[in-house]
Short mmCIF file of C-alpha atoms in Angstrom, two decimals:
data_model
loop_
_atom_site.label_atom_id
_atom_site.label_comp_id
_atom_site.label_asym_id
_atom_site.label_seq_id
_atom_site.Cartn_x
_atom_site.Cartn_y
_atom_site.Cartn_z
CA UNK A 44 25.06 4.02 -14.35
CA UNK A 45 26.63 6.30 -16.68
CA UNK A 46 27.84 9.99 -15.33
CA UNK A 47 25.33 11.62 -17.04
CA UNK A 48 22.54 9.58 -15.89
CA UNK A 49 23.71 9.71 -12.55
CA UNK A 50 23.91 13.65 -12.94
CA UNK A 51 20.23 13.94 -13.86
CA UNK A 52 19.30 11.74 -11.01
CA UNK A 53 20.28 14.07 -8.54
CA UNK A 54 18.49 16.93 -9.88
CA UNK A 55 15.70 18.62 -8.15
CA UNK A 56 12.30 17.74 -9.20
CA UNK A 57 9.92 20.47 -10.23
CA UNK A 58 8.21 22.06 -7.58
CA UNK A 59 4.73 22.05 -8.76
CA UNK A 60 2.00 19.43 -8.59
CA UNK A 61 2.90 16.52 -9.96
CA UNK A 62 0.95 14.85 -12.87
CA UNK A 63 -1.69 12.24 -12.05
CA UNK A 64 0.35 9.65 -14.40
CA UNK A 65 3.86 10.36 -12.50
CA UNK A 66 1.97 10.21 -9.09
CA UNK A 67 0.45 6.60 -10.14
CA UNK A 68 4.27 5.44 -11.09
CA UNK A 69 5.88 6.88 -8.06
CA UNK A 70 3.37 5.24 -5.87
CA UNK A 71 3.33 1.99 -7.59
CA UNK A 72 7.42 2.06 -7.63
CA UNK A 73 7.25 2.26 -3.76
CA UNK A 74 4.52 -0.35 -3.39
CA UNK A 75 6.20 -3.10 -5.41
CA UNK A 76 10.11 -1.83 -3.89
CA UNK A 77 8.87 -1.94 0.04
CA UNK A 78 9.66 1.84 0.00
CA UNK A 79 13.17 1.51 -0.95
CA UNK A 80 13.68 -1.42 -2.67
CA UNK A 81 13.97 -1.83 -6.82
CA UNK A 82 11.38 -2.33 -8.88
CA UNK A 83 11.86 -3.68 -12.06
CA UNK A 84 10.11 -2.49 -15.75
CA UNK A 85 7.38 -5.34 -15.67
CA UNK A 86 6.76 -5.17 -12.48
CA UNK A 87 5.62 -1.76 -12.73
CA UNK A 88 3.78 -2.08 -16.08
CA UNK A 89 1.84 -5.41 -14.54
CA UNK A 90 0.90 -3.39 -11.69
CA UNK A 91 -0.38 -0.51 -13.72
CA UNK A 92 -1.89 -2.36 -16.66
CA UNK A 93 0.81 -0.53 -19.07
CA UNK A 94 2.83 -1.94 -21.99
CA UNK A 95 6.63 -2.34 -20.48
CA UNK A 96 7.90 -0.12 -23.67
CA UNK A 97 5.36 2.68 -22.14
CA UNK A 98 6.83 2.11 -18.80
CA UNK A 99 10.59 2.17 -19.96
CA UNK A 100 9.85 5.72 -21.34
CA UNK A 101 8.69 7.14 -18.39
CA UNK A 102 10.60 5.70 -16.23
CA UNK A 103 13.38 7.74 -18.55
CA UNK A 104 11.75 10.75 -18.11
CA UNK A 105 11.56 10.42 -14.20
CA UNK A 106 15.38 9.40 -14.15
CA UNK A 107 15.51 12.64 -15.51
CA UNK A 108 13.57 14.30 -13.64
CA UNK A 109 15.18 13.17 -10.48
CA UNK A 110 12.48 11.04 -9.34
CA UNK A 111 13.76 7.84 -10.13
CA UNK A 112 17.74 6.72 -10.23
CA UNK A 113 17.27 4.12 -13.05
CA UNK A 114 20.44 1.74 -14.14
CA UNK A 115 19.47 -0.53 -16.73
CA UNK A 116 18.55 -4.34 -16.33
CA UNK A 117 18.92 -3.67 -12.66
CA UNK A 118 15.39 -1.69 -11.94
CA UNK A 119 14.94 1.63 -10.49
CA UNK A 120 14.40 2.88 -7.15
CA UNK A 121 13.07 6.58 -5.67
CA UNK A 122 15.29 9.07 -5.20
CA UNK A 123 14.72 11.19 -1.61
CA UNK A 124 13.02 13.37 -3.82
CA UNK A 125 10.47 11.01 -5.55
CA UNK A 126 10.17 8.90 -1.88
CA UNK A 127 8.83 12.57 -0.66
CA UNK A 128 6.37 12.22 -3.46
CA UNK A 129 4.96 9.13 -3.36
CA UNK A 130 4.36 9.12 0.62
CA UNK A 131 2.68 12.38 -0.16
CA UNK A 132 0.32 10.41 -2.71
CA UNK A 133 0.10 7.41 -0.39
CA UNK A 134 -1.37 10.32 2.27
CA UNK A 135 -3.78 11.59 0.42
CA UNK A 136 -5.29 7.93 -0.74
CA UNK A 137 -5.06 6.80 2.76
CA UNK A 138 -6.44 9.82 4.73
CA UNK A 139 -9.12 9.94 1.85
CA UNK A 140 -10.13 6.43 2.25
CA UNK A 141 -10.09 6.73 6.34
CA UNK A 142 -12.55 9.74 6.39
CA UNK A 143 -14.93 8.02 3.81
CA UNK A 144 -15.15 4.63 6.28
CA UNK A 145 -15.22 6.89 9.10
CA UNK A 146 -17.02 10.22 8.63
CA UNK A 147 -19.06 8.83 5.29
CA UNK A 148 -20.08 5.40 6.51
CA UNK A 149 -18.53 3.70 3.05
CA UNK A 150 -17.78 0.20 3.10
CA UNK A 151 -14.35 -0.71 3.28
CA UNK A 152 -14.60 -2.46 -0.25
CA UNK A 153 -15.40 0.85 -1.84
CA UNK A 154 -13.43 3.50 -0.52
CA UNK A 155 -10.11 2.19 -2.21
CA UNK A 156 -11.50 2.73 -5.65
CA UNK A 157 -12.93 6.17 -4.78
CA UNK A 158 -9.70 7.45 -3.18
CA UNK A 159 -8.22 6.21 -6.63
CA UNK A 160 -9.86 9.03 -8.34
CA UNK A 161 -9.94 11.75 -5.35
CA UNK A 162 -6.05 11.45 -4.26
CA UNK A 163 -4.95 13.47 -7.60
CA UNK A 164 -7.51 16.25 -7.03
CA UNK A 165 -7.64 16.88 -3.21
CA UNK A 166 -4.96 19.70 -1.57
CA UNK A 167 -2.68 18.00 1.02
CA UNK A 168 -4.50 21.02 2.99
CA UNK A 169 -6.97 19.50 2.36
CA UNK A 170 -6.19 16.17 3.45
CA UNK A 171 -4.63 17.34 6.61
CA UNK A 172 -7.62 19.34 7.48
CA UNK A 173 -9.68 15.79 6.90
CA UNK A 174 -7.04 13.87 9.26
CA UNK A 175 -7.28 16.52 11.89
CA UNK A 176 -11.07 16.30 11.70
CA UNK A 177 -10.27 12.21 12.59
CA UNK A 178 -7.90 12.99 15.26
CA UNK A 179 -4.93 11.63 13.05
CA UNK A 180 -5.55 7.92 11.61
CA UNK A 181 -2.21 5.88 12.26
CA UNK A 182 -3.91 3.25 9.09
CA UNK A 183 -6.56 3.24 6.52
CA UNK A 184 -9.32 0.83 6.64
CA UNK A 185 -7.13 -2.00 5.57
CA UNK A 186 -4.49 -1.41 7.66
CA UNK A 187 -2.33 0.26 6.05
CA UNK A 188 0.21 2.95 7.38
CA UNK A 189 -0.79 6.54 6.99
CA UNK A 190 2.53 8.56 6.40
CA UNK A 191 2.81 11.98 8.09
CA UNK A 192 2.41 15.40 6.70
CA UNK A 193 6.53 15.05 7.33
CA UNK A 194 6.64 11.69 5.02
CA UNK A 195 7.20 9.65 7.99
CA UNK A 196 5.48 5.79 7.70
CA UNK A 197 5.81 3.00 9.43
CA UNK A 198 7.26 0.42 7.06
CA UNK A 199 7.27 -2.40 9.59
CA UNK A 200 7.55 -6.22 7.10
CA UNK A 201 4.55 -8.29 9.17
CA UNK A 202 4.20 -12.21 8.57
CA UNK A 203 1.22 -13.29 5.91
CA UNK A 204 -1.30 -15.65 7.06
CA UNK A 205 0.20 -17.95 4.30
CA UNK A 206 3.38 -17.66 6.58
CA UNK A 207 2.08 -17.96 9.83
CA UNK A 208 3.25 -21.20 11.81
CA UNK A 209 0.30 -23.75 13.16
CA UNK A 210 -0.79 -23.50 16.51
CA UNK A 211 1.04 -19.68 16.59
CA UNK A 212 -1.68 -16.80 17.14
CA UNK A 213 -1.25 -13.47 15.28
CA UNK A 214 -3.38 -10.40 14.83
CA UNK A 215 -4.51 -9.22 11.48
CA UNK A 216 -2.65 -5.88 11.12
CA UNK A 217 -3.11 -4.85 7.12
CA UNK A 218 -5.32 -6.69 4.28
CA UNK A 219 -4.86 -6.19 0.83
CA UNK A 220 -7.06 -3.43 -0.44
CA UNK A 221 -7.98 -3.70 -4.36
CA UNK A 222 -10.13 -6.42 -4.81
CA UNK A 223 -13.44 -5.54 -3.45
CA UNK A 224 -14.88 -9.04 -3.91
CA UNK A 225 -11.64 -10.18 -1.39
CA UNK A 226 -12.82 -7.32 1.15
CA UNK A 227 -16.58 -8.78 0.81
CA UNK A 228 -15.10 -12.17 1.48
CA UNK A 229 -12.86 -11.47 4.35
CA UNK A 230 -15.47 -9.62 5.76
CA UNK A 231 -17.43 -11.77 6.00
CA UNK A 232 -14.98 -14.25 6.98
CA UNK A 233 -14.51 -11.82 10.04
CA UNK A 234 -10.97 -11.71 8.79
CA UNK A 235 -9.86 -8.06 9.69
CA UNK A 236 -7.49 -5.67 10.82
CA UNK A 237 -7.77 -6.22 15.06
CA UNK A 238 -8.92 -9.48 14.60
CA UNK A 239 -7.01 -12.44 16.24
CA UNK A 240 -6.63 -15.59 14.51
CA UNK A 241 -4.88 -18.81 14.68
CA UNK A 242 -3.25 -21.40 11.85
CA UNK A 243 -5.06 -24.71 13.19
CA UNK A 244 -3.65 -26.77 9.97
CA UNK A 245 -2.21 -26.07 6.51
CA UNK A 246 -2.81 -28.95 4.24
CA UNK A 247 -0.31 -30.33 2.02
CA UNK A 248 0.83 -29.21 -1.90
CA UNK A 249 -1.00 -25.74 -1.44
CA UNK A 250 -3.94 -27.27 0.17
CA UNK A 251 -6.35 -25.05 2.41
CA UNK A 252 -5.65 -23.62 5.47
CA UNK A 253 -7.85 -24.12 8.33
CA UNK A 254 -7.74 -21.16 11.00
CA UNK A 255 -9.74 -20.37 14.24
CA UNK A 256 -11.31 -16.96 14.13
CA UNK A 257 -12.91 -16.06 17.54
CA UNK A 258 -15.09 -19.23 18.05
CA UNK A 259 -15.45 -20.44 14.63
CA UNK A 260 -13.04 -22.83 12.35
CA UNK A 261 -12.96 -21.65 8.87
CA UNK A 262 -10.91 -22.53 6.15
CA UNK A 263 -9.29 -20.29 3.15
CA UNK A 264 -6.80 -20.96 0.15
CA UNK A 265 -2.92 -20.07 0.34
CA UNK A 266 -3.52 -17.35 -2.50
CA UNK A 267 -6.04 -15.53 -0.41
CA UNK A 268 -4.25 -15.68 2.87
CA UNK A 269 -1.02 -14.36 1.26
CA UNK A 270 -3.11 -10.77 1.00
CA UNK A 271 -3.83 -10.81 5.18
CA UNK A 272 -0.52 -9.83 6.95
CA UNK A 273 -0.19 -10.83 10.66
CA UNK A 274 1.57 -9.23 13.55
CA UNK A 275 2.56 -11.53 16.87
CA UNK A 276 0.15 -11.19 19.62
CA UNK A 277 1.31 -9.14 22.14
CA UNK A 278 -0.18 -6.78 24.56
CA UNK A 279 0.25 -4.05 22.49
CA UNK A 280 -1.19 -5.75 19.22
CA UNK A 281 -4.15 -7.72 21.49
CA UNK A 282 -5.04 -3.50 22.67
CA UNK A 283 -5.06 -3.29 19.01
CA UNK A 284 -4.21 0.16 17.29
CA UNK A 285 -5.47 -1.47 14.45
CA UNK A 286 -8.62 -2.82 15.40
#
């Protein structure tokens, strides 16, 4: 990294609101880097269904901002500063999509594509005041962690169902959240957050997986169980914080 890209990554970012566009990038940065990991150009224009020459420029102009420390051909990460941000983002979407499962009734294949909208326009005061009202989620509806108004987040790495060895139970602690036809699916699958579950058998060459869910024997394909991340069963997971 030259000096003077390494200068501009240190400096402060503005103290206003972000943009909706920089709060989509930050967020999706930290999403495909684990939180602190790098994220390279087409990752990040794949994941937000941008050209990679759209994403290189903006991912300048966050470098600059000190958002982003960018080096070329190596990726770019968050800077303390745009970590802060994105958390903050991943808050609102979160809280938002907890109190419209929990105080709204929505299903938990909607709420992801309405907090999608709402987490650019709602106050963090107002978020907070919506998590106090639900005596402070730990997870959305999915599963996933809900940082604190102090950007804390529990970025524990949990075993996929892909992953999970036969005859081992595991607890479904997170499912991914954008497909709504997936959520219908796993729903009805009873394949959710709380829910205990055991590999039976994993066929051969990508073959399905057969698992025991409760009483019933069901089977799904690698590609969907990849999205369903397991934790060990222990006392604390069979109590379920998640479920």
């Amino acid at each position: 990294m030259s000096a003077a890209r390494e200068e501009t990554a240190t400096k402060p970012a503005a103290t206003e609101r972000l943009t909706a566009p920089v709060e989509d990038y930050l967020k999706a940065i930290y999403t495909i880097g684990r939180g602190t990991g790098a994220a390279a150009t087409n990752e990040i224009a794949q994941r937000l269904a941008l050209a990679p020459a759209s994403v290189s420029g903006m991912v300048r102009r966050l470098a600059d901002q000190g958002l982003l420390a960018y080096e070329r051909y190596h990726g770019v990460k968050l800077t303390e500063t745009g970590r802060r941000a994105a958390l903050r983002t991943l808050r609102r979407h979160r809280v938002i999509e907890a109190y419209l499962a929990q105080a709204l009734d929505y299903p938990w294949d909607r709420v992801h594509a309405e907090a999608e909208r709402l987490e650019h326009a709602a106050s963090d005061e107002l978020v907070d005041r919506m998590a106090a009202t639900m005596g402070e989620p730990e997870v959305d509806p999915h599963g996933a962690p809900i940082p604190t108004r102090d950007g804390a987040v529990d970025e524990t790495e949990y075993t996929s169902l892909a992953e999970l060895a036969v005859g081992t139970p595991g607890v479904v602690v997170r499912v991914a959240d954008e497909d709504p036809a997936m959520l219908r699916y796993l729903a009805e699958l009873s394949v959710v957050p709380g829910k205990r579950v055991t590999v039976k058998s994993r066929a051969p060459y990508g073959g399905p997986i057969t698992l025991v869910v409760g009483r019933a024997e069901i089977s799904v394909g690698p590609a969907l169980a990849a999205h369903v991340l397991t934790a060990p069963v222990t006392a604390k997971a069979a109590a379920g914080r998640r479920g």
